[in-house]
């Protein structure tokens, strides 16, 4: 992961709620390969805002809400985005920073 370009968006002040909500969903099969849906539901309480992680990132960049940087030091509750490539079907990938150098997100295994 460290070699890929990443960036972060911090949409809400309630980081504890976001991180706890996301941690409670780890392993859920409802989000297999649906990282953007997972993040949207944990952070905004709904899904369908963006069709993919790369679309979300590009939207946040246009809105001036995104910044590139050290994703391992992103504040808790920040949305973390990675470049689109063949490992994520060119849709990008997103997760939620836990504020301790870790991330919580959906993968092909939940």
Coordinates of N, CA, C and O in Angstrom, one line a residue:
X1 N 0.8 -1.2 0.0 CA 0.0 0.0 0.0 C 0.8 1.3 0.0 O 0.5 2.2 -0.6
X2 N 2.0 1.3 0.7 CA 2.7 2.5 0.8 C 3.2 3.0 -0.5 O 3.4 4.2 -0.6
X3 N 3.3 2.2 -1.5 CA 3.8 2.7 -2.8 C 2.7 3.3 -3.6 O 3.0 4.1 -4.6
X4 N 1.5 3.1 -3.3 CA 0.4 3.7 -4.1 C 0.1 5.1 -3.6 O 0.2 5.3 -2.4
X5 N -0.3 5.9 -4.5 CA -0.7 7.3 -4.1 C -2.0 7.2 -3.4 O -2.9 6.4 -3.8
X6 N -2.1 7.9 -2.3 CA -3.3 7.9 -1.6 C -3.7 9.3 -1.2 O -2.9 10.2 -1.4
X7 N -4.9 9.4 -0.7 CA -5.4 10.7 -0.3 C -6.4 10.6 0.8 O -6.9 9.5 1.0
X8 N -6.8 11.6 1.4 CA -7.8 11.6 2.5 C -8.8 12.7 2.4 O -8.5 13.8 1.9
X9 N -10.0 12.4 2.9 CA -11.1 13.4 3.0 C -11.6 13.2 4.4 O -11.9 12.0 4.9
X10 N -11.8 14.2 5.2 CA -12.4 14.1 6.5 C -13.7 14.8 6.5 O -13.8 16.0 6.8
X11 N -14.8 14.1 6.3 CA -16.1 14.7 6.1 C -16.9 15.1 7.4 O -17.8 15.9 7.3
X12 N -16.7 14.4 8.5 CA -17.5 14.7 9.7 C -16.6 14.9 10.9 O -15.5 14.4 11.0
X13 N -17.2 15.5 11.9 CA -16.5 15.7 13.2 C -16.6 14.5 14.1 O -15.8 14.3 15.0
X14 N -17.6 13.6 13.9 CA -17.9 12.5 14.8 C -17.0 11.3 14.4 O -17.6 10.3 14.1
X15 N -15.7 11.4 14.6 CA -14.8 10.3 14.2 C -15.0 9.0 15.0 O -15.0 7.9 14.4
X16 N -15.3 9.2 16.3 CA -15.5 8.0 17.1 C -16.7 7.2 16.6 O -16.6 5.9 16.4
X17 N -17.8 7.8 16.2 CA -19.0 7.1 15.7 C -18.7 6.4 14.4 O -19.0 5.3 14.2
X18 N -18.0 7.1 13.5 CA -17.6 6.6 12.2 C -16.8 5.4 12.3 O -17.0 4.3 11.7
X19 N -15.7 5.5 13.1 CA -14.8 4.3 13.3 C -15.5 3.2 13.9 O -15.4 2.0 13.5
X20 N -16.3 3.4 15.0 CA -17.0 2.3 15.7 C -18.0 1.6 14.8 O -18.1 0.4 14.7
X21 N -18.7 2.4 14.0 CA -19.7 1.9 13.1 C -19.0 1.0 12.1 O -19.4 -0.1 11.8
X22 N -17.9 1.5 11.5 CA -17.2 0.7 10.5 C -16.6 -0.6 11.1 O -16.7 -1.7 10.5
X23 N -16.0 -0.5 12.3 CA -15.4 -1.7 12.9 C -16.5 -2.8 13.2 O -16.2 -3.9 13.1
X24 N -17.7 -2.3 13.5 CA -18.8 -3.3 13.8 C -19.2 -4.0 12.5 O -19.9 -5.0 12.6
X25 N -18.9 -3.5 11.3 CA -19.3 -4.2 10.1 C -18.2 -5.0 9.5 O -18.4 -5.7 8.5
X26 N -17.0 -5.0 10.1 CA -15.9 -5.8 9.5 C -16.3 -7.3 9.4 O -16.8 -7.9 10.3
X27 N -16.0 -7.8 8.2 CA -16.4 -9.2 8.0 C -17.7 -9.4 7.4 O -18.1 -10.5 6.9
X28 N -18.6 -8.4 7.3 CA -19.9 -8.5 6.7 C -19.8 -8.8 5.3 O -19.0 -8.2 4.5
X29 N -20.5 -9.8 4.8 CA -20.5 -10.2 3.4 C -21.4 -9.3 2.6 O -21.4 -9.4 1.3
X30 N -22.1 -8.3 3.2 CA -22.9 -7.4 2.5 C -22.1 -6.4 1.6 O -22.7 -5.7 0.8
X31 N -20.8 -6.3 1.9 CA -20.0 -5.3 1.2 C -18.9 -5.9 0.3 O -17.9 -5.2 0.0
X32 N -19.0 -7.2 0.0 CA -17.9 -7.8 -0.9 C -17.7 -6.9 -2.1 O -18.6 -6.7 -2.9
X33 N -16.5 -6.5 -2.3 CA -16.1 -5.6 -3.5 C -16.9 -4.4 -3.6 O -17.0 -3.8 -4.7
X34 N -17.4 -3.9 -2.5 CA -18.3 -2.7 -2.5 C -17.7 -1.6 -1.5 O -18.4 -1.1 -0.6
X35 N -16.4 -1.3 -1.7 CA -15.8 -0.4 -0.7 C -16.4 1.0 -0.6 O -16.6 1.5 0.5
X36 N -16.8 1.5 -1.7 CA -17.4 2.9 -1.7 C -18.8 2.8 -1.0 O -19.1 3.7 -0.2
X37 N -19.6 1.8 -1.3 CA -20.8 1.7 -0.6 C -20.6 1.5 0.9 O -21.3 2.2 1.7
X38 N -19.7 0.7 1.3 CA -19.3 0.5 2.7 C -19.0 1.9 3.4 O -19.6 2.2 4.4
X39 N -18.1 2.6 2.8 CA -17.7 3.9 3.4 C -18.9 4.9 3.4 O -19.1 5.5 4.4
X40 N -19.6 5.0 2.3 CA -20.8 5.9 2.3 C -21.8 5.6 3.4 O -22.3 6.5 4.1
X41 N -22.1 4.3 3.6 CA -23.1 3.9 4.6 C -22.6 4.2 6.0 O -23.4 4.6 6.9
X42 N -21.3 4.0 6.3 CA -20.8 4.3 7.6 C -20.7 5.8 7.9 O -20.9 6.2 9.0
X43 N -20.3 6.5 6.9 CA -20.0 8.0 7.1 C -21.3 8.8 6.9 O -21.6 9.7 7.7
X44 N -22.0 8.6 5.9 CA -23.2 9.4 5.5 C -24.5 8.8 5.8 O -25.6 9.4 5.7
X45 N -24.5 7.5 6.2 CA -25.8 6.8 6.5 C -26.6 6.4 5.3 O -27.8 6.0 5.4
X46 N -26.0 6.5 4.1 CA -26.7 6.1 2.9 C -25.7 5.8 1.8 O -24.5 6.2 1.9
X47 N -26.1 5.1 0.7 CA -25.2 4.8 -0.3 C -25.7 5.4 -1.6 O -26.8 5.9 -1.7
X48 N -24.9 5.3 -2.7 CA -25.3 5.7 -4.0 C -24.9 7.2 -4.3 O -25.2 7.7 -5.3
X49 N -24.0 7.7 -3.5 CA -23.5 9.1 -3.7 C -22.5 9.1 -4.9 O -22.5 10.0 -5.7
X50 N -21.7 8.0 -5.0 CA -20.7 7.9 -6.1 C -20.7 6.4 -6.6 O -20.8 5.5 -5.8
X51 N -20.6 6.2 -7.9 CA -20.6 4.9 -8.4 C -19.3 4.1 -8.1 O -19.4 2.8 -8.1
X52 N -18.2 4.7 -7.8 CA -17.0 4.0 -7.4 C -16.1 4.9 -6.6 O -16.3 6.1 -6.4
X53 N -15.1 4.3 -6.0 CA -14.1 5.1 -5.2 C -13.4 6.1 -6.0 O -13.2 7.2 -5.5
X54 N -13.0 5.8 -7.2 CA -12.3 6.8 -8.0 C -13.2 8.0 -8.4 O -12.8 9.1 -8.4
X55 N -14.5 7.7 -8.6 CA -15.4 8.8 -8.9 C -15.6 9.7 -7.6 O -15.7 10.9 -7.7
X56 N -15.6 9.1 -6.5 CA -15.8 9.8 -5.2 C -14.5 10.7 -5.0 O -14.6 11.9 -4.7
X57 N -13.3 10.1 -5.2 CA -12.1 10.9 -5.0 C -12.1 12.1 -6.0 O -11.8 13.2 -5.5
X58 N -12.4 11.8 -7.2 CA -12.4 12.9 -8.2 C -13.4 14.0 -7.8 O -13.1 15.2 -8.0
X59 N -14.5 13.6 -7.3 CA -15.5 14.6 -6.9 C -15.0 15.4 -5.7 O -15.1 16.7 -5.7
X60 N -14.4 14.8 -4.7 CA -13.8 15.5 -3.6 C -12.7 16.4 -4.0 O -12.5 17.5 -3.4
X61 N -11.9 16.0 -4.9 CA -10.8 16.9 -5.4 C -11.4 18.1 -6.0 O -11.0 19.3 -5.7
X62 N -12.4 18.0 -6.9 CA -13.1 19.1 -7.5 C -13.7 20.1 -6.5 O -13.7 21.3 -6.7
X63 N -14.2 19.5 -5.4 CA -14.8 20.3 -4.4 C -13.8 20.9 -3.4 O -14.2 21.7 -2.5
X64 N -12.6 20.6 -3.6 CA -11.5 21.1 -2.7 C -11.5 20.4 -1.3 O -11.0 21.0 -0.4
X65 N -12.1 19.3 -1.2 CA -12.2 18.6 0.1 C -11.1 17.5 0.3 O -11.0 16.9 1.3
X66 N -10.4 17.2 -0.8 CA -9.4 16.2 -0.7 C -8.0 16.7 -0.6 O -7.7 17.8 -1.1
X67 N -7.1 15.9 0.0 CA -5.7 16.2 0.0 C -4.9 15.0 -0.1 O -5.2 13.9 0.5
X68 N -3.8 15.0 -0.8 CA -2.9 13.9 -0.9 C -1.9 14.0 0.2 O -1.5 15.1 0.7
X69 N -1.5 12.8 0.7 CA -0.5 12.8 1.8 C -0.4 11.5 2.4 O -0.7 10.4 1.8
X70 N 0.2 11.5 3.6 CA 0.5 10.3 4.3 C -0.8 9.7 4.9 O -1.3 10.1 6.0
X71 N -1.3 8.6 4.2 CA -2.6 8.1 4.7 C -2.4 7.3 6.0 O -3.4 7.2 6.7
X72 N -1.2 6.9 6.4 CA -1.0 6.2 7.7 C -1.2 7.2 8.9 O -1.4 6.7 10.0
X73 N -1.2 8.5 8.6 CA -1.3 9.4 9.7 C -2.6 10.2 9.6 O -2.8 11.3 10.2
X74 N -3.5 9.7 8.8 CA -4.8 10.4 8.6 C -5.6 10.4 9.9 O -5.6 9.4 10.6
X75 N -6.3 11.5 10.2 CA -7.1 11.5 11.4 C -8.2 10.4 11.4 O -8.7 10.1 10.3
X76 N -8.6 10.0 12.5 CA -9.7 9.0 12.6 C -11.0 9.5 11.9 O -11.3 10.7 12.0
X77 N -11.6 8.6 11.2 CA -12.8 9.0 10.5 C -12.6 9.5 9.1 O -13.5 9.7 8.3
X78 N -11.3 9.8 8.7 CA -11.0 10.3 7.4 C -11.3 9.2 6.3 O -11.1 8.0 6.6
X79 N -11.6 9.6 5.2 CA -11.8 8.6 4.1 C -10.5 8.5 3.3 O -9.9 9.5 3.0
X80 N -10.0 7.3 3.1 CA -8.7 7.1 2.5 C -9.0 6.5 1.1 O -9.8 5.6 0.9
X81 N -8.3 7.1 0.1 CA -8.5 6.6 -1.3 C -7.2 6.2 -1.9 O -6.2 6.8 -1.7
X82 N -7.3 5.2 -2.8 CA -6.1 4.7 -3.6 C -6.5 4.8 -5.0 O -7.6 4.7 -5.5
X83 N -5.4 4.9 -5.8 CA -5.5 4.9 -7.3 C -6.3 3.7 -7.8 O -6.2 2.6 -7.3
X84 N -6.9 3.9 -8.9 CA -7.5 2.8 -9.7 C -6.5 2.0 -10.4 O -5.6 2.6 -11.1
X85 N -6.5 0.7 -10.3 CA -5.6 -0.2 -11.0 C -6.2 -1.5 -11.2 O -7.4 -1.7 -10.8
X86 N -5.5 -2.5 -11.7 CA -6.1 -3.8 -12.0 C -6.5 -4.5 -10.7 O -7.3 -5.4 -10.8
X87 N -5.9 -4.2 -9.6 CA -6.2 -4.9 -8.4 C -7.6 -4.5 -7.8 O -8.1 -5.2 -7.0
X88 N -8.1 -3.4 -8.3 CA -9.5 -3.0 -7.9 C -10.4 -2.7 -9.1 O -11.3 -1.9 -9.0
X89 N -10.1 -3.5 -10.1 CA -11.0 -3.4 -11.3 C -11.0 -2.0 -11.9 O -12.0 -1.6 -12.5
X90 N -10.0 -1.2 -11.6 CA -9.9 0.2 -12.1 C -11.0 1.1 -11.5 O -11.4 2.1 -12.1
X91 N -11.6 0.7 -10.4 CA -12.6 1.5 -9.7 C -12.0 2.3 -8.5 O -12.7 3.1 -7.9
X92 N -10.7 2.1 -8.2 CA -10.1 2.7 -7.0 C -10.5 1.9 -5.8 O -11.2 0.9 -5.9
X93 N -10.0 2.4 -4.7 CA -10.4 1.7 -3.4 C -10.5 2.8 -2.3 O -9.8 3.8 -2.4
X94 N -11.3 2.5 -1.4 CA -11.5 3.5 -0.3 C -11.7 2.7 1.0 O -12.1 1.6 1.0
X95 N -11.3 3.4 2.1 CA -11.5 2.8 3.5 C -11.6 4.0 4.4 O -11.5 5.1 4.0
X96 N -11.8 3.7 5.7 CA -11.9 4.7 6.7 C -10.7 4.6 7.7 O -10.4 3.5 8.2
X97 N -10.0 5.7 7.9 CA -8.9 5.7 8.8 C -9.3 5.5 10.2 O -10.3 6.1 10.7
X98 N -8.6 4.7 11.0 CA -8.9 4.5 12.4 C -8.2 5.5 13.3 O -8.4 5.5 14.5
X99 N -7.3 6.3 12.8 CA -6.6 7.3 13.6 C -5.4 6.7 14.3 O -4.7 7.4 15.0
X100 N -5.1 5.4 14.1 CA -4.0 4.8 14.7 C -3.0 4.1 13.6 O -2.3 3.2 13.9
X101 N -3.1 4.6 12.4 CA -2.3 4.1 11.3 C -3.0 2.9 10.6 O -2.4 2.4 9.7
X102 N -4.2 2.6 11.0 CA -4.9 1.5 10.3 C -6.1 2.0 9.5 O -6.5 3.2 9.6
X103 N -6.7 1.1 8.8 CA -7.8 1.4 8.0 C -8.9 0.3 8.1 O -8.6 -0.8 8.3
X104 N -10.1 0.7 7.9 CA -11.3 -0.2 8.0 C -12.0 -0.1 6.7 O -12.4 1.0 6.3
X105 N -12.2 -1.2 6.0 CA -12.9 -1.1 4.7 C -13.4 -2.5 4.3 O -13.2 -3.5 5.0
X106 N -14.0 -2.5 3.1 CA -14.6 -3.7 2.6 C -13.6 -4.2 1.5 O -13.0 -3.4 0.8
X107 N -13.5 -5.5 1.4 CA -12.7 -6.2 0.4 C -13.6 -7.2 -0.3 O -14.8 -7.3 0.0
X108 N -12.9 -8.1 -1.1 CA -13.7 -9.2 -1.7 C -14.1 -10.2 -0.7 O -14.9 -11.1 -1.0
X109 N -13.5 -10.2 0.5 CA -13.9 -11.1 1.6 C -14.7 -10.5 2.7 O -14.9 -11.1 3.8
X110 N -15.3 -9.3 2.4 CA -16.1 -8.7 3.4 C -15.4 -7.6 4.2 O -14.3 -7.3 4.0

